[in-house]
Amino acid sequence: MSARPSRTSRVAFSFLTNSIFFSSFLSAALAQDDSTKLRDCLTSTSILGSLATFSDAPNWANVTSPWALRFNPEPAAVVTPRTRDEVTAALACAVDAGINVSALNGGHSYGAYGLGGVDGALVINMQRFTETTFDAATGLFTYGGGSRVGPAATWLWENHGRHFPHVRANWVGLSGSSIGGGFGTTSRFLGTPMDNLDSVEVMLYNGTIVTASKVENPDLFFVIQGAGSSYGIVLSLTTRTWKPEYSIVTNFTISLGAVDLDTGVQALMDIQDWAMTEAPDTFALRWQLAGEWNGSGYFYGNPEDFDVLFASLTLRLPSTTTTTVRTADFWAMENFAAPLLNGTADTFPPRSMYLQALVLRSDQPFTFESAKALYQHTTLAFNRTDLTKFGFLDLWGGVSRDVKDDAQAMVYSTNQWLVRWEGRLANGLSEWPADGIEYMQAGFRPFQEQLRKEGVPLRGFVNYRDTELTLDEWSVRLYGENFEKMKRIKSDLDPLGTFTTHAQSIPSS
Ligand SMILES: Cc1cc2nc3c(=O)[nH]c(=O)nc-3n(C[C@H](O)[C@H](O)[C@H](O)COP(=O)(O)OP(=O)(O)OC[C@H]3O[C@@H](n4cnc5c(N)ncnc54)[C@H](O)[C@@H]3O)c2cc1C
């Protein structure tokens, strides 16, 4: 067939290209107009002007630099307010200019969503909202919406000897990770950071500040738990806390040695069986996917019970298995599990990466076939020099047995395993390979196909969202049947779509 268009189609084509050209010219011009309007508004008050940064500022690259280097969204402006009034004022400028708004906390989103995810957002950097208070009577801990994991957990420990479940990296944002679920070493018995939220304070698009909890504005609380960035700016979060029952925590490692695929998979099945029948909730385990046939974990129960408990697990494993065990006090172990939790700088530098994650529930856990498909086609088949592999299976279960899917936006009732498979750009390289996404997906696909064959729905985890999914895929995997309700709440609470920024923002109904 000739590639040359006929005269009629040439006319139509030229009309089409002209109108595409015109409409993209128009939208570029309008966007330009909107950001000029935003800039004028932000700089019209001397206070906001000094808090706003625009693309011509010398530190622009720095303030807009993502943790996830595969993305590079270009915001319209970044504002770093100090007070709630300044957040209100910045928000008003954005709404007036028709610019969408993204709150930035720790900046560790795997899709750079804190920076808006796509170009043109007003980013409200919450880094000055880090106030912490503790109420000894209720054990409730309140922290600002710009707090990071390490400083907040350290403050609570050093001043009150208490802990709250948090993710395993010191410089991750506490708002960002708590509204996306969060999973940490104490989550099997204490729940996720999200489970432990008692209430949140949120500024809506019109500057109204609303407290949301299970009893107060429950619809807002519902959507904050899984999709908070689509509904407002979280100013503060209040979480339940816990005082360690035992001052000593046990840490262990298990290695099966160089076993073959079937032996390794069978061992995983044995671990799963033990975990689902014998393991107390206080037993945490991360089994490696990329490292193959080894894992490590923590025991928060009575240290005197550990040896018998651990033996009942390791007895099931191949004779080549080796283990190590050591103990440390609670806070030292916290700083081991989340390196330099009490430090003053990020221990995980930015990287270029792509991750896929799925969860398996307790009624549909691994089968020998699904575990085999996973290991065989991901880690064992991996063969790249421009990428390095990473991945693990976090043993979930525990108190997730009490979670109801319709109690919060993110569905995660009875999650048993959190499975993560990731490719990272090799050291020394700066360009993500053109076939990198497809290569990583191809390795993960046989596992997904096996799950489909077994009738297991694909389910995801908000904090480990797969940035490459379509709306139909991510909405079902992350929110299941809650999605329609979330869209209705979106129409009520964010009618202008002010907080619709990144590709997985919740649309209106
Ligand atoms: C090194 C590293 C380790 C990690 N470890 C774990 C782990 O152990 N367990 C786990 O579950 N996850 C983990 N994560 C994932 C992490 O929890 C998510 O990427 C999380 O979204 C990061 O939050 P953030 O505030 O740092 O990022 P940001 O990019 O600042 O924010 C993430 C999202 O939350 C929104 N948001 C942030 N603050 C607010 C606010 N105040 N109001 C409204 N919306 C807000 C942003 O707009 C954005 O959409 C890890 C990530 C990294 C990079």
XYZ file of C-alpha atoms and ligand atoms in Angstrom:
562
model
C 0.000 0.000 0.000
C 1.250 3.461 -0.915
C 2.251 5.628 2.004
C 1.380 8.754 0.016
C -2.032 10.128 1.007
C -4.678 10.975 -1.670
C -5.543 14.633 -2.312
C -8.683 14.411 -0.165
C -6.848 12.733 2.652
C -3.978 15.211 2.182
C -6.458 18.064 2.709
C -7.977 16.268 5.689
C -4.504 15.488 6.972
C -3.393 19.046 6.585
C -6.578 20.267 8.323
C -5.927 17.749 11.076
C -2.292 18.663 11.539
C -3.193 22.334 11.461
C -5.851 21.842 14.086
C -3.566 19.643 16.190
C -0.870 22.270 15.799
C -3.372 25.006 16.627
C -4.829 23.191 19.599
C -1.429 22.277 21.035
C -0.302 25.844 20.360
C -3.471 27.025 22.105
C -3.064 24.731 25.089
C 0.615 25.653 25.390
C -0.371 29.323 25.255
C -3.136 28.803 27.816
C -0.799 26.855 30.097
C 1.710 29.684 29.715
C -1.072 32.096 30.615
C -2.056 30.048 33.653
C 1.475 29.861 34.961
C 1.994 33.587 34.396
C -1.203 34.193 36.336
C 0.033 31.861 39.071
C 3.384 33.591 39.198
C 1.781 37.031 39.368
C -0.462 35.892 42.190
C 2.285 34.178 44.170
C 4.625 37.143 43.845
C 1.992 39.796 44.509
C 2.425 39.368 48.257
C 5.933 39.853 49.530
C 5.548 36.884 51.908
C 4.526 34.277 49.353
C 6.959 35.701 46.825
C 9.875 34.868 49.073
C 8.540 31.305 49.547
C 8.009 30.525 45.874
C 10.562 29.205 43.410
C 10.196 29.341 39.620
C 12.043 27.763 36.740
C 14.423 30.715 36.324
C 15.745 30.366 39.898
C 19.327 29.085 40.233
C 18.205 26.309 42.628
C 15.288 25.175 40.425
C 16.929 21.886 39.386
C 17.590 21.168 43.025
C 14.089 21.850 44.361
C 12.448 19.868 41.567
C 14.842 16.941 41.577
C 12.940 13.650 42.095
C 14.093 10.612 44.058
C 12.878 8.373 41.232
C 15.198 9.537 38.468
C 13.292 7.894 35.600
C 10.824 10.776 35.960
C 11.410 14.461 35.623
C 8.193 16.448 36.038
C 8.485 20.197 35.530
C 6.221 21.991 38.032
C 4.833 25.474 37.354
C 6.253 26.594 40.714
C 7.278 25.235 44.098
C 6.073 26.972 47.246
C 7.420 26.202 50.700
C 4.913 27.707 53.149
C 5.558 28.145 56.872
C 2.012 28.549 58.106
C -1.451 27.273 57.325
C -2.430 30.740 56.100
C 0.384 30.586 53.584
C -0.849 27.191 52.364
C -4.324 28.711 51.972
C -2.932 31.664 50.037
C -0.864 29.452 47.710
C -3.842 27.197 47.113
C -6.042 30.204 46.297
C -3.523 31.403 43.697
C -3.483 27.953 42.079
C -7.266 27.624 42.021
C -7.611 31.118 40.582
C -5.067 30.368 37.852
C -6.572 26.956 37.109
C -3.323 25.202 38.056
C -3.399 21.820 39.772
C -1.721 21.273 43.113
C 0.502 18.564 44.505
C 1.693 18.267 48.105
C 5.327 17.266 48.471
C 6.504 15.478 51.606
C 9.574 13.202 51.507
C 9.732 13.204 47.704
C 10.323 9.416 47.670
C 7.382 8.483 45.466
C 8.439 5.871 42.900
C 6.608 7.927 40.244
C 7.800 11.369 41.436
C 4.154 12.064 42.268
C 5.037 14.517 45.038
C 6.340 16.805 42.275
C 3.045 16.446 40.482
C 3.933 13.412 38.386
C 3.225 15.374 35.213
C 4.302 18.877 34.200
C 2.671 22.095 35.269
C 1.563 21.614 38.894
C 1.982 23.974 41.781
C 4.012 21.940 44.258
C 3.382 22.776 47.905
C 6.473 21.574 49.714
C 5.406 20.743 53.273
C 8.933 20.514 54.699
C 8.272 23.197 57.342
C 5.304 21.308 58.789
C 7.194 19.023 61.124
C 5.785 19.852 64.538
C 5.408 16.850 66.859
C 3.235 16.457 69.961
C 2.493 13.461 72.154
C -0.520 12.966 74.387
C 0.520 10.681 77.229
C -3.075 10.066 78.312
C -4.152 8.578 74.976
C -0.776 7.502 73.609
C -1.560 9.468 70.451
C 1.287 11.058 68.504
C 0.635 13.974 66.141
C 3.142 15.066 63.520
C 3.104 17.667 60.760
C 2.283 16.724 57.168
C 5.878 17.411 56.101
C 7.518 15.066 58.616
C 9.934 12.358 57.585
C 10.081 8.889 59.108
C 13.459 9.126 60.888
C 13.201 12.447 62.741
C 9.605 11.792 63.887
C 10.274 8.208 65.060
C 13.453 9.369 66.816
C 11.658 12.236 68.579
C 8.945 9.904 69.836
C 11.447 7.309 71.025
C 13.862 9.697 72.681
C 11.189 11.725 74.430
C 8.541 9.132 75.210
C 10.077 5.675 74.686
C 7.361 4.771 72.172
C 7.135 3.460 68.629
C 4.646 3.590 65.766
C 4.790 1.370 62.672
C 6.704 3.023 59.839
C 8.396 2.120 56.568
C 12.015 0.981 56.405
C 13.777 4.148 55.209
C 14.642 7.186 57.298
C 14.036 9.993 54.770
C 10.738 8.789 53.318
C 7.840 11.157 54.048
C 5.426 10.133 56.791
C 2.382 11.609 55.038
C 3.287 10.069 51.705
C 4.011 6.621 53.133
C 1.086 6.531 55.594
C -1.554 7.491 53.030
C -0.182 4.770 50.728
C -0.398 1.979 53.307
C 3.160 1.582 54.505
C 4.648 -1.685 55.567
C 7.385 -2.025 58.153
C 8.992 -4.620 60.371
C 6.347 -4.239 63.108
C 3.357 -4.188 60.734
C 2.425 -7.861 61.145
C 1.508 -7.338 64.772
C 0.909 -3.585 65.041
C -0.586 -2.951 61.610
C 0.570 -0.600 58.887
C 1.116 3.133 59.399
C -2.276 3.559 57.697
C -4.001 1.140 60.098
C -2.736 3.182 62.995
C -3.997 6.573 61.847
C -6.433 7.962 64.361
C -7.218 11.199 62.507
C -5.819 13.657 59.991
C -6.214 17.376 59.377
C -6.701 18.212 55.723
C -6.915 21.481 53.826
C -9.419 21.220 50.992
C -9.167 23.084 47.660
C -11.067 26.105 49.043
C -8.809 26.533 52.090
C -11.220 24.891 54.546
C -9.444 22.825 57.191
C -11.224 19.599 58.086
C -10.437 16.955 60.689
C -11.166 13.472 59.444
C -11.354 10.238 61.394
C -13.562 7.164 61.539
C -16.256 9.249 63.228
C -15.651 12.769 61.912
C -15.895 13.319 58.154
C -15.518 9.578 57.578
C -15.696 9.872 53.780
C -12.612 12.051 53.731
C -10.835 9.694 56.139
C -11.802 6.796 53.881
C -10.141 8.285 50.791
C -7.116 9.665 52.627
C -6.274 6.041 53.381
C -5.016 5.086 49.948
C -5.404 8.180 47.798
C -4.932 11.231 50.033
C -3.079 13.330 47.459
C -6.214 13.450 45.269
C -8.322 15.175 47.922
C -6.325 17.850 49.707
C -3.230 18.836 51.619
C -2.674 16.798 54.768
C -1.539 19.273 57.410
C -1.088 16.847 60.287
C -1.569 13.171 61.097
C -2.296 11.556 64.455
C -1.253 7.965 65.012
C -1.542 5.394 67.775
C 1.742 4.432 69.419
C 3.126 1.422 71.249
C 5.605 0.814 74.022
C 7.788 -2.259 73.355
C 6.776 -5.162 75.520
C 10.299 -6.623 75.440
C 13.335 -4.376 75.377
C 15.290 -6.930 73.301
C 14.564 -7.712 69.649
C 15.960 -10.778 67.863
C 17.280 -10.524 64.312
C 17.929 -13.608 62.195
C 19.078 -14.585 58.724
C 18.344 -17.795 56.830
C 20.210 -19.032 53.762
C 19.350 -22.222 51.923
C 22.673 -22.227 50.053
C 22.980 -22.984 46.334
C 19.868 -25.142 45.986
C 18.089 -25.798 42.690
C 14.838 -24.139 41.647
C 12.478 -26.862 42.846
C 14.194 -27.134 46.228
C 14.122 -23.366 46.676
C 10.464 -23.164 45.728
C 9.544 -26.051 48.022
C 11.336 -24.308 50.883
C 9.270 -21.199 50.236
C 6.115 -23.318 50.354
C 7.284 -24.759 53.692
C 7.998 -21.286 55.036
C 4.553 -20.162 53.906
C 2.897 -23.121 55.564
C 4.766 -22.470 58.808
C 3.986 -18.746 58.633
C 0.285 -19.388 58.181
C -0.040 -22.012 60.891
C 2.638 -21.473 63.523
C 4.294 -18.058 63.267
C 3.170 -15.540 65.859
C 2.284 -12.081 64.553
C 5.432 -10.748 66.230
C 7.595 -12.642 63.713
C 8.673 -10.509 60.700
C 10.265 -12.010 57.599
C 11.549 -10.633 54.308
C 12.388 -13.451 51.877
C 14.580 -12.374 48.984
C 13.453 -12.619 45.400
C 16.509 -11.136 43.696
C 18.947 -12.568 46.228
C 17.407 -16.042 45.840
C 16.895 -18.511 48.639
C 17.675 -16.389 51.628
C 15.900 -14.020 53.937
C 16.043 -12.197 57.221
C 13.713 -10.926 59.854
C 12.917 -9.832 63.373
C 11.155 -11.274 66.363
C 9.416 -8.856 68.726
C 7.963 -11.451 71.107
C 9.590 -12.867 74.232
C 13.297 -13.411 73.341
C 13.240 -16.582 75.463
C 10.736 -18.159 73.069
C 12.785 -17.516 69.971
C 15.007 -20.602 69.775
C 12.161 -23.113 69.923
C 10.077 -21.075 67.524
C 12.905 -20.640 65.029
C 13.814 -24.335 65.199
C 10.244 -25.249 64.282
C 10.761 -23.232 61.078
C 14.316 -24.209 60.150
C 13.606 -27.921 60.746
C 11.390 -27.770 57.671
C 14.158 -26.353 55.464
C 16.805 -28.220 53.399
C 19.851 -29.646 55.198
C 22.060 -27.078 53.431
C 20.376 -24.263 55.382
C 22.512 -21.981 57.538
C 21.252 -19.355 59.947
C 22.509 -16.507 62.094
C 20.818 -15.025 65.156
C 21.644 -11.949 67.195
C 19.843 -9.671 69.596
C 19.904 -5.954 70.261
C 17.831 -3.475 72.198
C 14.726 -2.156 70.476
C 16.136 1.171 69.335
C 19.432 -0.281 68.080
C 17.406 -2.784 66.058
C 15.199 -0.005 64.711
C 18.343 1.678 63.410
C 19.476 -1.569 61.843
C 16.154 -2.337 60.128
C 15.852 1.245 58.843
C 19.512 2.289 58.568
C 20.352 5.511 60.401
C 16.769 6.046 61.469
C 18.158 8.572 63.940
C 20.441 10.167 61.320
C 20.169 13.536 59.667
C 20.393 12.607 55.983
C 18.883 10.135 53.543
C 20.502 6.694 53.566
C 18.967 5.722 50.212
C 20.186 7.945 47.386
C 17.929 8.644 44.374
C 17.883 6.055 41.616
C 16.464 5.253 38.220
C 14.250 2.229 38.604
C 11.038 0.460 37.705
C 9.124 -1.715 40.124
C 6.134 -3.996 39.910
C 4.414 -5.262 43.027
C 1.552 -7.592 43.786
C -0.003 -8.880 46.980
C -1.298 -12.381 47.612
C -4.045 -12.929 50.148
C -4.227 -15.633 52.789
C -7.008 -17.507 50.971
C -4.969 -17.514 47.733
C -1.319 -17.686 48.771
C 1.578 -19.047 46.689
C 1.130 -22.384 45.030
C 4.238 -24.333 44.056
C 3.493 -23.401 40.426
C 3.079 -19.671 41.020
C 6.209 -19.460 43.198
C 8.134 -21.398 40.568
C 6.926 -19.128 37.750
C 7.993 -16.125 39.809
C 11.549 -17.247 40.601
C 12.196 -18.928 37.273
C 11.294 -15.984 35.056
C 12.364 -13.042 37.193
C 15.522 -13.488 39.210
C 16.848 -16.707 37.651
C 16.261 -15.558 34.077
C 17.534 -12.004 34.642
C 20.399 -11.323 32.294
C 21.307 -7.661 31.913
C 24.401 -5.599 32.530
C 22.709 -2.196 32.207
C 20.181 -3.051 34.948
C 20.557 -4.678 38.332
C 17.817 -6.772 39.873
C 16.133 -6.245 43.217
C 13.095 -7.823 44.823
C 11.654 -9.494 47.887
C 8.602 -11.121 49.418
C 7.499 -9.428 52.646
C 5.532 -11.776 54.860
C 2.329 -9.880 55.636
C -0.572 -11.693 57.308
C -0.833 -11.008 61.032
C -3.343 -8.320 61.955
C -4.288 -7.721 58.308
C -6.778 -10.515 59.049
C -8.895 -7.829 60.772
C -8.788 -5.347 57.874
C -12.001 -4.923 55.890
C -11.682 -3.882 52.251
C -14.524 -1.386 52.447
C -13.241 0.377 55.569
C -10.681 2.482 53.650
C -9.913 3.268 50.013
C -6.940 0.905 49.627
C -8.024 -2.719 49.623
C -5.681 -4.915 51.656
C -7.758 -7.288 53.723
C -5.932 -10.534 54.661
C -2.833 -9.717 52.631
C -0.368 -12.559 53.094
C 2.597 -11.634 50.887
C 3.845 -8.392 49.400
C 5.802 -9.323 46.273
C 8.150 -6.777 44.690
C 10.229 -7.136 41.533
C 12.427 -4.238 40.435
C 15.068 -3.283 37.883
C 17.561 -0.540 38.724
C 19.809 1.302 36.335
C 23.347 -0.041 36.807
C 25.886 2.154 38.563
C 27.654 4.582 36.278
C 24.814 4.754 33.708
C 22.445 7.696 33.376
C 20.005 6.679 30.629
C 17.172 4.266 31.412
C 17.242 1.647 28.598
C 14.493 1.927 25.969
C 13.486 -1.704 26.487
C 13.892 -1.621 30.285
C 10.193 -1.538 31.181
C 9.212 -4.261 28.739
C 12.124 -6.425 29.862
C 11.121 -6.224 33.518
C 7.454 -6.790 32.663
C 8.264 -9.841 30.554
C 10.001 -11.417 33.544
C 7.032 -10.796 35.838
C 4.348 -11.824 33.309
C 4.555 -15.630 33.697
C 3.862 -15.234 37.435
C 0.821 -13.077 36.672
C -0.363 -15.547 34.037
C -0.071 -18.386 36.535
C -2.090 -16.377 39.076
C -4.778 -15.749 36.447
C -4.844 -19.452 35.659
C -5.431 -20.128 39.347
C -8.232 -17.554 39.452
C -6.238 -15.182 41.654
C -7.058 -11.515 40.949
C -4.045 -9.227 40.536
C -3.860 -6.905 43.520
C -1.371 -4.122 44.178
C -0.032 -1.933 46.943
C -0.313 1.864 46.752
C 3.181 2.659 48.044
C 4.681 0.236 45.505
C 2.452 1.303 42.646
C 3.352 0.185 39.167
C 3.595 3.481 37.292
C 3.066 1.819 33.908
C -0.445 0.448 34.498
C -3.566 1.738 32.731
C -6.419 3.311 34.698
C -8.433 0.100 34.359
C -5.548 -1.863 35.831
C -4.421 0.346 38.721
C -7.938 1.290 39.825
C -8.929 -2.350 40.293
C -5.627 -3.536 41.740
C -5.351 -0.780 44.334
C -8.945 0.113 45.136
C -11.164 -2.742 43.925
C -14.841 -2.036 44.476
C -14.083 1.162 46.379
C -13.184 3.042 43.207
C -16.673 4.242 42.320
C -17.219 5.576 45.830
C -13.833 7.297 45.675
C -14.838 9.028 42.441
C -18.075 10.275 44.018
C -16.184 11.622 47.028
C -13.756 13.273 44.620
C -16.600 15.148 42.942
C -17.849 16.353 46.336
C -14.566 17.326 47.940
C -12.457 18.409 44.999
C -15.021 19.575 42.422
C -12.496 21.510 40.319
C -10.045 18.617 40.213
C -7.420 20.826 41.859
C -5.632 17.791 43.319
C -5.689 15.752 40.119
C -2.051 15.860 39.145
C -0.355 12.509 38.530
C -1.395 9.655 36.270
C -2.967 7.681 39.122
C -4.932 10.553 40.688
C -8.562 9.688 41.364
C -10.886 11.077 38.684
C -14.296 12.608 39.435
C -17.377 10.510 38.921
C 14.188 4.194 49.808
C 12.722 3.897 49.931
C 12.289 2.981 50.879
C 10.926 2.695 51.013
N 10.522 1.778 51.945
C 9.215 1.475 52.053
C 8.767 0.512 52.995
O 9.558 -0.079 53.737
N 7.438 0.263 53.080
C 6.523 0.942 52.316
O 5.330 0.714 52.448
N 6.918 1.858 51.412
C 8.237 2.128 51.258
N 8.647 3.033 50.328
C 7.646 3.660 49.444
C 7.169 4.986 50.031
O 6.407 4.725 51.186
C 6.304 5.699 48.975
O 7.093 5.949 47.840
C 5.733 7.009 49.510
O 4.742 7.464 48.627
C 6.784 8.072 49.643
O 6.252 9.161 50.333
P 7.026 10.562 50.326
O 6.276 11.502 51.179
O 8.460 10.344 50.621
O 6.953 10.988 48.794
P 6.248 12.215 48.075
O 6.665 12.082 46.649
O 6.548 13.502 48.737
O 4.702 11.916 48.232
C 4.121 10.735 47.768
C 2.632 10.998 47.454
O 1.973 11.452 48.631
C 1.413 12.750 48.422
N 1.610 13.554 49.627
C 2.768 13.733 50.309
N 2.557 14.557 51.348
C 1.259 14.895 51.316
C 0.461 15.745 52.122
N 0.971 16.382 53.184
N -0.837 15.893 51.796
C -1.381 15.237 50.725
N -0.650 14.423 49.926
C 0.641 14.268 50.230
C 2.191 13.323 47.261
O 1.455 14.342 46.594
C 2.440 12.103 46.422
O 1.312 11.808 45.633
C 9.993 3.345 50.184
C 10.430 4.266 49.227
C 11.781 4.538 49.087
C 12.226 5.489 48.031
